[in-house]
Amino acid sequence: MTTAQILVTLGSIVLAALLALLMIPVLVWLERRVCGLIQDRPGPNRTNVFGFRLGGVVQSFADVVKLVTKEEYIPDHIRYGRWIFLLAPMITFASALLAFMVIPFADTVQVDGAALRIQGLPVSYGILWYLAIGSVGILGMVFGGWLSHNKYSLLGALRAAAQMISYELALGLGIISMILTYDTIDFNAMVQWQSGTFWGFIPAWGLFIQPFAAVIIIIALFVETNRAPFSVAEGESEIVAGFFTEYTAMKFAMYFMGEYVAMNTASAVIVTMFLGGYQLPWFSTAALLEHFRTVAGVLLLLVPVVMTLFILWMRRNNRVRLTLSTDGGRGRETRILTGVLIGTTLLIEAILLWLLLEPAGSIGASVAVPLLQIVIFVVKLMLVNLFIILIRWTLPRFRYDQVQVLGWRYLLPAALANLFVTSIIVAGVGS
Amino acid sequence: MNDTVKPTRITTVPRYGDQPADKLYLPAIYAGIKVTLGHFVRNVLDITAMETLEYPEEQPTDITSRYRGLHRLTHREDGSIRCVACFMCATACPAQCINIIATERTDGIDEKMPEIFAIDTLECVFCGMCVEACPCDAIRMDTGIFSVTGKTREDFVLQRDRLLSHTGAFETEQTRNKEASHD
Amino acid sequence: MIEILETSLFALLALGVLTGGLMILLARRPATHAMGFFIALLSVAGLFALLHQSFLFFAQVLVSVGGVVIVTLIMILTVNLREADLPPEPHQTRWLIGAAVIIAPLSLLLYQTLTTLGDAFPPVSDTFGGTRSLGTLLFHDGVLPFEILSVLLLTAMVGAIIIGKKEQSYDRES
């Protein structure tokens, strides 16, 4: 392995780990802020580090510090199985993190003759890995709820387990129909399949090719990650927190983080299978590499416009009402952030200008295209995360028997029917 | 005789959920998302138009003269305490948070005055029964103070001198029961 | 270097299987049983992965760990047997020693069979183990057993549903 190959492999591992872990405070912040803005209130906006609020992201870090420094204790009524009680959150967290590692962030990169995948785990069986490892996370919840020696925890854990295995069938069948459509189990090949168009101008995203399976899989993924409206496990006995009840401090933090990583992974799977992954809608990677100068030119014009709009929005909104006496340092923060953003924009512009002026097919393009794809992936990921958070604050929670009826009586036959129709169409078209 | 009396007012409760669109639930989700997304976009575009008060820079705007804030003991015109320690407020209080110890009055205006008049604001439910029960208009809750802070439980027990030092927050005070003040 | 890694990984996974099995046998609490089951099945999946059988690894994790273990847990929690409900088992140690004595020669036979079993099957190519190769083999050479297995599973499912269904009262519309 040459140095460049080692660097790229290490880089993808670091990127996958960072994306999974750094998304946790961002998702916590997004959830609380979006929830607040939907409910006509500002959400967290006061915690600051030397005056920098960054819209409230610092609040998530304050939460982490609080959870780390809280008193760790195990309730006395848990007499046996304490090691399983401590192990359970780790199972959930580990399986959620592992499941994220097979998502492709960019197309395979040709480095020194070898095609390297930009995934945390450069394997070719992404979807099977996600299904398998994702289903291990439930065990952590069941063990945790059981070993808590608490009626409410037990109920929450049982309901979570039953709900999840009910929807795993629908999820599996839906994913099988997607595998049939894409004819591969490789996430990267799935994304590549979605780079064409069909009926002329509609991008061949999974969402447009198989809307039915998309709905089924998205609903099943909501259930798998225990997100509202299917949050019977954690919000069911709403006063006591379901299977979280006896967990304090860092153990609770592991469950909490595991849930957000699982939600992030589900978003990543939705983006990869249905929204075209890391690609721009009408361009494939080869097209990007070929016409990179055009793309660089467009970006050269677009980035300053977007940044200007963002800076204007920030100046308008990162302040308190003008009738107040103090603004808590927001004015200073806005000025410094404006400076930082303008500086970043100039840097990006310089890089794009250099890429534009360079002869085509050089190393600049082959480094910049994966970076562009990573950026597109992160943008799409954040959009789907926003959608999931929006759904949480829109829909009331389903009752447990409604969840089971939906899973067995409606989703499973729908997934089966979709599988039949898909296989007929694939067999008919393929021959 | 089969005399069935027909009820004259029949209210038909509309039942939802049987239509195919209801059973599908996706149209309902779409309608819900329209509402929440509308709120979200509106608030993101202009976050200062929210009705949320940025406390403590913005104080509440709905404190009127009827608002039952922290208690205060009133003075007569000559500055002495109006309360005659008749124990009516302590009796009327549903939370039993007023403790009074009476003593002889030295300025000859009345017979008794409170030596100790303690209100435990941790127990107080701010119902205003003491104000209604007082025959001398000695205790009022029109200070407009809504925030009491302290570091120990004892800090929340307001004594007589502190209650005397609170001032009413509204200029248009009418003294109730002027004939009861024995002026 | 790779050899040492593989051998140590194999030792670790085999230890996991044995520990899990022993936990299932010797534990006194059902939670430890379930944890042992989980560890044992996960280690078996790891052994499949060590042999480059990726599809079997996924099938094992998905079906055994993600399905069987969870359903077993639900079953344990629902049935909720207590120590008092179980029949008394006197002379447990004697039974165990007697069984070990009887099984020992049988295990020798088993070991002999397993070591010579490899000659009965032709060696597979290096790329075998992925989904496509396994699927091709299954649907070309093993279609009949596969379909019979699916009918068997269907029978089991229908039987489970019928046993689990509650009696419908006649004045309630289903």
Short mmCIF file of N, CA and C in Angstrom, two decimals, chain A residues 34-182:
data_model
loop_
_atom_site.label_atom_id
_atom_site.label_comp_id
_atom_site.label_asym_id
_atom_site.label_seq_id
_atom_site.Cartn_x
_atom_site.Cartn_y
_atom_site.Cartn_z
N VAL A 34 -35.18 23.03 16.32
CA VAL A 34 -36.31 22.91 15.40
C VAL A 34 -37.60 22.77 16.19
N CYS A 35 -37.54 21.96 17.25
CA CYS A 35 -38.71 21.79 18.10
C CYS A 35 -39.16 23.14 18.64
N GLY A 36 -38.20 23.95 19.09
CA GLY A 36 -38.57 25.26 19.59
C GLY A 36 -39.15 26.16 18.53
N LEU A 37 -38.54 26.17 17.35
CA LEU A 37 -39.01 27.07 16.31
C LEU A 37 -40.37 26.67 15.79
N ILE A 38 -40.63 25.34 15.80
CA ILE A 38 -41.97 24.92 15.39
C ILE A 38 -43.00 25.39 16.41
N GLN A 39 -42.59 25.37 17.69
CA GLN A 39 -43.54 25.72 18.75
C GLN A 39 -43.49 27.19 19.08
N ASP A 40 -42.99 28.02 18.15
CA ASP A 40 -42.97 29.47 18.33
C ASP A 40 -42.17 29.90 19.54
N ARG A 41 -41.09 29.22 19.83
CA ARG A 41 -40.20 29.68 20.88
C ARG A 41 -38.77 29.47 20.40
N PRO A 42 -37.79 30.20 20.95
CA PRO A 42 -36.47 30.18 20.30
C PRO A 42 -35.65 28.92 20.49
N GLY A 43 -35.87 28.10 21.51
CA GLY A 43 -34.96 26.99 21.71
C GLY A 43 -33.69 27.47 22.41
N PRO A 44 -32.73 26.59 22.64
CA PRO A 44 -31.56 26.99 23.42
C PRO A 44 -30.74 28.03 22.68
N ASN A 45 -30.49 29.16 23.31
CA ASN A 45 -29.68 30.17 22.65
C ASN A 45 -28.87 30.99 23.62
N ARG A 46 -28.68 30.51 24.85
CA ARG A 46 -27.94 31.34 25.80
C ARG A 46 -26.60 30.79 26.19
N THR A 47 -26.45 29.48 26.13
CA THR A 47 -25.16 28.91 26.52
C THR A 47 -24.11 29.37 25.54
N ASN A 48 -23.05 29.94 26.07
CA ASN A 48 -22.05 30.45 25.15
C ASN A 48 -20.66 30.19 25.70
N VAL A 49 -19.71 30.15 24.81
CA VAL A 49 -18.29 30.02 25.17
C VAL A 49 -17.63 31.29 24.69
N PHE A 50 -17.27 32.14 25.63
CA PHE A 50 -16.68 33.46 25.32
C PHE A 50 -17.58 34.25 24.37
N GLY A 51 -18.87 34.12 24.57
CA GLY A 51 -19.78 34.91 23.76
C GLY A 51 -20.23 34.25 22.49
N PHE A 52 -19.68 33.07 22.14
CA PHE A 52 -20.08 32.41 20.91
C PHE A 52 -21.17 31.42 21.19
N ARG A 53 -22.35 31.72 20.67
CA ARG A 53 -23.45 30.80 20.88
C ARG A 53 -23.59 29.81 19.75
N LEU A 54 -23.25 30.25 18.54
CA LEU A 54 -23.38 29.41 17.36
C LEU A 54 -24.78 28.85 17.25
N GLY A 55 -25.74 29.68 17.55
CA GLY A 55 -27.12 29.26 17.40
C GLY A 55 -27.60 28.30 18.46
N GLY A 56 -26.74 27.94 19.42
CA GLY A 56 -27.19 27.03 20.46
C GLY A 56 -26.51 25.68 20.43
N VAL A 57 -25.55 25.49 19.52
CA VAL A 57 -24.85 24.20 19.47
C VAL A 57 -24.06 23.99 20.75
N VAL A 58 -23.59 25.10 21.35
CA VAL A 58 -22.79 24.97 22.58
C VAL A 58 -23.60 24.32 23.68
N GLN A 59 -24.93 24.44 23.59
CA GLN A 59 -25.78 23.80 24.60
C GLN A 59 -25.58 22.29 24.60
N SER A 60 -25.42 21.70 23.39
CA SER A 60 -25.21 20.24 23.34
C SER A 60 -23.93 19.86 24.05
N PHE A 61 -22.88 20.68 23.86
CA PHE A 61 -21.63 20.35 24.54
C PHE A 61 -21.76 20.53 26.04
N ALA A 62 -22.55 21.54 26.44
CA ALA A 62 -22.80 21.68 27.88
C ALA A 62 -23.53 20.47 28.42
N ASP A 63 -24.47 19.92 27.60
CA ASP A 63 -25.15 18.70 28.02
C ASP A 63 -24.18 17.55 28.20
N VAL A 64 -23.23 17.44 27.27
CA VAL A 64 -22.26 16.35 27.36
C VAL A 64 -21.44 16.49 28.63
N VAL A 65 -21.01 17.72 28.92
CA VAL A 65 -20.21 17.93 30.13
C VAL A 65 -21.03 17.57 31.37
N LYS A 66 -22.32 17.96 31.34
CA LYS A 66 -23.16 17.63 32.48
C LYS A 66 -23.29 16.13 32.66
N LEU A 67 -23.51 15.42 31.53
CA LEU A 67 -23.70 13.98 31.65
C LEU A 67 -22.43 13.30 32.12
N VAL A 68 -21.28 13.83 31.69
CA VAL A 68 -20.04 13.19 32.09
C VAL A 68 -19.76 13.40 33.56
N THR A 69 -20.10 14.59 34.08
CA THR A 69 -19.75 14.89 35.46
C THR A 69 -20.84 14.53 36.44
N LYS A 70 -21.92 13.94 35.96
CA LYS A 70 -22.99 13.60 36.91
C LYS A 70 -22.58 12.42 37.76
N GLU A 71 -23.29 12.28 38.87
CA GLU A 71 -22.93 11.20 39.79
C GLU A 71 -23.32 9.86 39.18
N GLU A 72 -22.39 8.95 39.13
CA GLU A 72 -22.64 7.62 38.60
C GLU A 72 -23.05 6.71 39.73
N TYR A 73 -24.24 6.18 39.65
CA TYR A 73 -24.55 5.17 40.65
C TYR A 73 -25.49 4.17 40.02
N ILE A 74 -25.48 2.99 40.58
CA ILE A 74 -26.40 1.94 40.14
C ILE A 74 -27.38 1.74 41.28
N PRO A 75 -28.67 1.78 40.98
CA PRO A 75 -29.64 1.65 42.07
C PRO A 75 -29.46 0.36 42.85
N ASP A 76 -29.75 0.41 44.14
CA ASP A 76 -29.47 -0.74 44.98
C ASP A 76 -30.37 -1.91 44.69
N HIS A 77 -31.56 -1.64 44.11
CA HIS A 77 -32.46 -2.76 43.94
C HIS A 77 -32.05 -3.65 42.77
N ILE A 78 -31.03 -3.23 42.03
CA ILE A 78 -30.51 -4.10 40.98
C ILE A 78 -29.44 -4.95 41.64
N ARG A 79 -29.81 -6.18 41.97
CA ARG A 79 -28.89 -6.96 42.81
C ARG A 79 -28.01 -7.88 41.99
N TYR A 80 -28.57 -8.43 40.91
CA TYR A 80 -27.74 -9.35 40.14
C TYR A 80 -27.66 -8.86 38.71
N GLY A 81 -26.74 -9.38 37.98
CA GLY A 81 -26.62 -9.02 36.57
C GLY A 81 -26.17 -7.60 36.36
N ARG A 82 -25.39 -7.03 37.30
CA ARG A 82 -24.98 -5.65 37.13
C ARG A 82 -24.10 -5.48 35.92
N TRP A 83 -23.32 -6.53 35.60
CA TRP A 83 -22.43 -6.36 34.45
C TRP A 83 -23.23 -6.33 33.16
N ILE A 84 -24.36 -7.05 33.11
CA ILE A 84 -25.18 -6.96 31.91
C ILE A 84 -25.86 -5.60 31.86
N PHE A 85 -26.27 -5.10 33.05
CA PHE A 85 -26.88 -3.78 33.13
C PHE A 85 -25.94 -2.71 32.58
N LEU A 86 -24.62 -2.88 32.88
CA LEU A 86 -23.67 -1.90 32.38
C LEU A 86 -23.32 -2.15 30.92
N LEU A 87 -23.44 -3.42 30.48
CA LEU A 87 -23.03 -3.75 29.12
C LEU A 87 -24.09 -3.34 28.11
N ALA A 88 -25.36 -3.31 28.53
CA ALA A 88 -26.45 -3.10 27.57
C ALA A 88 -26.34 -1.80 26.77
N PRO A 89 -26.08 -0.64 27.42
CA PRO A 89 -25.97 0.56 26.58
C PRO A 89 -24.82 0.48 25.61
N MET A 90 -23.76 -0.25 25.99
CA MET A 90 -22.63 -0.33 25.09
C MET A 90 -22.99 -1.11 23.83
N ILE A 91 -23.84 -2.15 24.00
CA ILE A 91 -24.26 -2.92 22.82
C ILE A 91 -25.00 -2.02 21.84
N THR A 92 -25.94 -1.22 22.39
CA THR A 92 -26.71 -0.34 21.50
C THR A 92 -25.81 0.66 20.80
N PHE A 93 -24.93 1.30 21.58
CA PHE A 93 -24.08 2.34 21.01
C PHE A 93 -23.14 1.75 19.97
N ALA A 94 -22.53 0.61 20.31
CA ALA A 94 -21.56 0.01 19.39
C ALA A 94 -22.23 -0.42 18.10
N SER A 95 -23.40 -1.02 18.20
CA SER A 95 -24.04 -1.49 16.97
C SER A 95 -24.50 -0.33 16.12
N ALA A 96 -24.95 0.77 16.77
CA ALA A 96 -25.36 1.93 15.96
C ALA A 96 -24.17 2.52 15.23
N LEU A 97 -23.03 2.63 15.92
CA LEU A 97 -21.84 3.19 15.28
C LEU A 97 -21.34 2.29 14.16
N LEU A 98 -21.32 0.96 14.44
CA LEU A 98 -20.81 0.05 13.43
C LEU A 98 -21.66 0.07 12.17
N ALA A 99 -22.97 0.21 12.36
CA ALA A 99 -23.85 0.17 11.20
C ALA A 99 -23.62 1.36 10.29
N PHE A 100 -23.07 2.47 10.84
CA PHE A 100 -22.87 3.66 10.02
C PHE A 100 -21.66 3.52 9.13
N MET A 101 -20.79 2.54 9.42
CA MET A 101 -19.48 2.55 8.79
C MET A 101 -19.48 2.11 7.34
N VAL A 102 -20.61 1.61 6.83
CA VAL A 102 -20.58 1.10 5.46
C VAL A 102 -21.24 2.04 4.49
N ILE A 103 -21.56 3.24 4.91
CA ILE A 103 -22.22 4.18 4.01
C ILE A 103 -21.15 4.86 3.15
N PRO A 104 -21.35 4.91 1.84
CA PRO A 104 -20.35 5.59 1.02
C PRO A 104 -20.55 7.09 1.04
N PHE A 105 -19.45 7.83 1.22
CA PHE A 105 -19.54 9.27 1.23
C PHE A 105 -19.17 9.87 -0.10
N ALA A 106 -18.43 9.11 -0.89
CA ALA A 106 -18.06 9.60 -2.21
C ALA A 106 -17.82 8.38 -3.08
N ASP A 107 -17.64 8.61 -4.36
CA ASP A 107 -17.42 7.51 -5.27
C ASP A 107 -16.04 6.93 -5.04
N THR A 108 -15.80 5.73 -5.60
CA THR A 108 -14.48 5.12 -5.43
C THR A 108 -13.44 5.98 -6.12
N VAL A 109 -12.33 6.12 -5.46
CA VAL A 109 -11.29 7.03 -5.93
C VAL A 109 -10.13 6.19 -6.44
N GLN A 110 -9.62 6.56 -7.58
CA GLN A 110 -8.48 5.84 -8.15
C GLN A 110 -7.22 6.43 -7.58
N VAL A 111 -6.56 5.71 -6.68
CA VAL A 111 -5.31 6.18 -6.08
C VAL A 111 -4.22 5.20 -6.43
N ASP A 112 -3.24 5.67 -7.19
CA ASP A 112 -2.08 4.82 -7.55
C ASP A 112 -2.52 3.49 -8.12
N GLY A 113 -3.57 3.53 -8.93
CA GLY A 113 -3.97 2.32 -9.62
C GLY A 113 -5.00 1.48 -8.91
N ALA A 114 -5.20 1.69 -7.63
CA ALA A 114 -6.19 0.89 -6.93
C ALA A 114 -7.44 1.75 -6.70
N ALA A 115 -8.60 1.09 -6.81
CA ALA A 115 -9.85 1.82 -6.57
C ALA A 115 -10.20 1.70 -5.10
N LEU A 116 -10.16 2.81 -4.41
CA LEU A 116 -10.43 2.79 -2.97
C LEU A 116 -11.82 3.32 -2.70
N ARG A 117 -12.52 2.65 -1.77
CA ARG A 117 -13.84 3.12 -1.41
C ARG A 117 -13.73 4.17 -0.32
N ILE A 118 -14.59 5.17 -0.41
CA ILE A 118 -14.63 6.18 0.64
C ILE A 118 -15.74 5.78 1.60
N GLN A 119 -15.49 4.71 2.34
CA GLN A 119 -16.41 4.27 3.37
C GLN A 119 -15.59 4.01 4.61
N GLY A 120 -16.25 3.95 5.75
CA GLY A 120 -15.51 3.60 6.95
C GLY A 120 -14.97 2.19 6.86
N LEU A 121 -15.82 1.25 6.43
CA LEU A 121 -15.40 -0.13 6.21
C LEU A 121 -15.52 -0.38 4.72
N PRO A 122 -14.42 -0.53 4.02
CA PRO A 122 -14.51 -0.63 2.57
C PRO A 122 -14.97 -2.01 2.11
N VAL A 123 -16.22 -2.31 2.38
CA VAL A 123 -16.74 -3.61 2.02
C VAL A 123 -17.80 -3.44 0.95
N SER A 124 -18.12 -4.53 0.31
CA SER A 124 -19.02 -4.44 -0.84
C SER A 124 -20.43 -4.88 -0.50
N TYR A 125 -20.69 -5.23 0.77
CA TYR A 125 -22.01 -5.76 1.09
C TYR A 125 -22.69 -4.83 2.09
N GLY A 126 -22.78 -3.58 1.74
CA GLY A 126 -23.22 -2.59 2.71
C GLY A 126 -24.58 -2.83 3.30
N ILE A 127 -25.57 -3.14 2.43
CA ILE A 127 -26.93 -3.19 2.92
C ILE A 127 -27.13 -4.36 3.87
N LEU A 128 -26.45 -5.49 3.59
CA LEU A 128 -26.58 -6.62 4.49
C LEU A 128 -25.97 -6.32 5.85
N TRP A 129 -24.83 -5.63 5.81
CA TRP A 129 -24.18 -5.24 7.07
C TRP A 129 -25.12 -4.36 7.88
N TYR A 130 -25.74 -3.38 7.21
CA TYR A 130 -26.62 -2.48 7.96
C TYR A 130 -27.77 -3.24 8.58
N LEU A 131 -28.41 -4.12 7.78
CA LEU A 131 -29.54 -4.88 8.32
C LEU A 131 -29.13 -5.71 9.52
N ALA A 132 -27.99 -6.41 9.36
CA ALA A 132 -27.56 -7.33 10.42
C ALA A 132 -27.19 -6.58 11.69
N ILE A 133 -26.26 -5.61 11.55
CA ILE A 133 -25.77 -4.95 12.76
C ILE A 133 -26.85 -4.06 13.36
N GLY A 134 -27.69 -3.50 12.50
CA GLY A 134 -28.75 -2.65 13.03
C GLY A 134 -29.73 -3.41 13.89
N SER A 135 -29.88 -4.71 13.61
CA SER A 135 -30.83 -5.46 14.41
C SER A 135 -30.24 -5.92 15.73
N VAL A 136 -28.94 -5.72 15.95
CA VAL A 136 -28.34 -6.11 17.23
C VAL A 136 -28.62 -5.05 18.29
N GLY A 137 -28.84 -3.81 17.84
CA GLY A 137 -29.02 -2.73 18.79
C GLY A 137 -30.21 -2.89 19.71
N ILE A 138 -31.22 -3.62 19.21
CA ILE A 138 -32.42 -3.80 20.03
C ILE A 138 -32.09 -4.59 21.27
N LEU A 139 -31.12 -5.52 21.16
CA LEU A 139 -30.78 -6.36 22.29
C LEU A 139 -30.33 -5.53 23.48
N GLY A 140 -29.58 -4.45 23.18
CA GLY A 140 -29.14 -3.58 24.26
C GLY A 140 -30.32 -3.01 25.02
N MET A 141 -31.37 -2.63 24.26
CA MET A 141 -32.52 -2.04 24.93
C MET A 141 -33.25 -3.07 25.77
N VAL A 142 -33.38 -4.29 25.22
CA VAL A 142 -34.11 -5.31 25.97
C VAL A 142 -33.36 -5.69 27.23
N PHE A 143 -32.04 -5.91 27.10
CA PHE A 143 -31.26 -6.26 28.29
C PHE A 143 -31.31 -5.16 29.32
N GLY A 144 -31.21 -3.91 28.83
CA GLY A 144 -31.23 -2.80 29.77
C GLY A 144 -32.53 -2.69 30.51
N GLY A 145 -33.63 -2.82 29.75
CA GLY A 145 -34.92 -2.72 30.40
C GLY A 145 -35.17 -3.87 31.36
N TRP A 146 -34.72 -5.05 30.98
CA TRP A 146 -34.96 -6.22 31.81
C TRP A 146 -34.17 -6.15 33.10
N LEU A 147 -32.87 -5.83 32.98
CA LEU A 147 -32.02 -5.85 34.15
C LEU A 147 -32.26 -4.67 35.07
N SER A 148 -33.14 -3.72 34.65
CA SER A 148 -33.39 -2.58 35.53
C SER A 148 -34.26 -2.95 36.72
N HIS A 149 -34.84 -4.11 36.70
CA HIS A 149 -35.63 -4.58 37.85
C HIS A 149 -36.76 -3.62 38.17
N ASN A 150 -37.47 -3.20 37.11
CA ASN A 150 -38.42 -2.11 37.22
C ASN A 150 -39.54 -2.42 36.23
N LYS A 151 -40.79 -2.39 36.73
CA LYS A 151 -41.90 -2.78 35.86
C LYS A 151 -41.99 -1.96 34.58
N TYR A 152 -41.80 -0.62 34.75
CA TYR A 152 -41.97 0.25 33.59
C TYR A 152 -40.88 0.00 32.57
N SER A 153 -39.66 -0.20 33.05
CA SER A 153 -38.57 -0.48 32.13
C SER A 153 -38.82 -1.76 31.36
N LEU A 154 -39.32 -2.74 32.08
CA LEU A 154 -39.56 -4.03 31.44
C LEU A 154 -40.61 -3.90 30.35
N LEU A 155 -41.69 -3.17 30.69
CA LEU A 155 -42.73 -2.97 29.69
C LEU A 155 -42.18 -2.25 28.46
N GLY A 156 -41.42 -1.17 28.74
CA GLY A 156 -40.86 -0.43 27.63
C GLY A 156 -39.96 -1.30 26.77
N ALA A 157 -39.13 -2.11 27.41
CA ALA A 157 -38.20 -2.94 26.66
C ALA A 157 -38.93 -3.99 25.84
N LEU A 158 -39.93 -4.63 26.44
CA LEU A 158 -40.69 -5.64 25.71
C LEU A 158 -41.38 -5.05 24.50
N ARG A 159 -42.00 -3.88 24.71
CA ARG A 159 -42.70 -3.27 23.60
C ARG A 159 -41.75 -2.88 22.50
N ALA A 160 -40.57 -2.36 22.90
CA ALA A 160 -39.59 -1.99 21.88
C ALA A 160 -39.18 -3.21 21.06
N ALA A 161 -38.89 -4.31 21.75
CA ALA A 161 -38.44 -5.50 21.05
C ALA A 161 -39.53 -6.03 20.12
N ALA A 162 -40.77 -6.13 20.61
CA ALA A 162 -41.84 -6.67 19.78
C ALA A 162 -42.10 -5.77 18.57
N GLN A 163 -42.10 -4.45 18.80
CA GLN A 163 -42.31 -3.53 17.69
C GLN A 163 -41.22 -3.65 16.66
N MET A 164 -39.97 -3.79 17.12
CA MET A 164 -38.89 -3.84 16.16
C MET A 164 -38.88 -5.11 15.34
N ILE A 165 -39.15 -6.27 15.96
CA ILE A 165 -39.11 -7.45 15.13
C ILE A 165 -40.32 -7.50 14.21
N SER A 166 -41.42 -6.83 14.58
CA SER A 166 -42.54 -6.80 13.64
C SER A 166 -42.16 -6.05 12.38
N TYR A 167 -41.45 -4.93 12.55
CA TYR A 167 -41.15 -4.11 11.38
C TYR A 167 -39.90 -4.54 10.66
N GLU A 168 -39.11 -5.42 11.27
CA GLU A 168 -37.93 -5.87 10.54
C GLU A 168 -38.30 -6.66 9.33
N LEU A 169 -39.44 -7.38 9.42
CA LEU A 169 -39.89 -8.14 8.26
C LEU A 169 -40.22 -7.20 7.11
N ALA A 170 -41.00 -6.17 7.41
CA ALA A 170 -41.36 -5.24 6.35
C ALA A 170 -40.12 -4.56 5.81
N LEU A 171 -39.20 -4.20 6.71
CA LEU A 171 -37.97 -3.55 6.26
C LEU A 171 -37.18 -4.48 5.37
N GLY A 172 -37.04 -5.74 5.81
CA GLY A 172 -36.28 -6.69 5.00
C GLY A 172 -36.88 -6.89 3.63
N LEU A 173 -38.22 -7.04 3.58
CA LEU A 173 -38.86 -7.26 2.28
C LEU A 173 -38.73 -6.03 1.40
N GLY A 174 -38.89 -4.85 1.99
CA GLY A 174 -38.72 -3.63 1.20
C GLY A 174 -37.31 -3.53 0.65
N ILE A 175 -36.32 -3.85 1.50
CA ILE A 175 -34.94 -3.75 1.05
C ILE A 175 -34.66 -4.79 -0.03
N ILE A 176 -35.29 -5.96 0.09
CA ILE A 176 -35.09 -6.95 -0.97
C ILE A 176 -35.62 -6.43 -2.30
N SER A 177 -36.76 -5.74 -2.27
CA SER A 177 -37.26 -5.22 -3.54
C SER A 177 -36.33 -4.13 -4.08
N MET A 178 -35.71 -3.35 -3.17
CA MET A 178 -34.74 -2.37 -3.66
C MET A 178 -33.51 -3.06 -4.22
N ILE A 179 -33.07 -4.15 -3.57
CA ILE A 179 -31.91 -4.88 -4.09
C ILE A 179 -32.23 -5.43 -5.47
N LEU A 180 -33.49 -5.91 -5.64
CA LEU A 180 -33.87 -6.41 -6.96
C LEU A 180 -33.81 -5.30 -8.01
N THR A 181 -34.27 -4.12 -7.62
CA THR A 181 -34.28 -3.03 -8.58
C THR A 181 -32.86 -2.63 -8.96
N TYR A 182 -31.98 -2.50 -7.94
CA TYR A 182 -30.63 -2.04 -8.24
C TYR A 182 -29.71 -3.17 -8.66
#
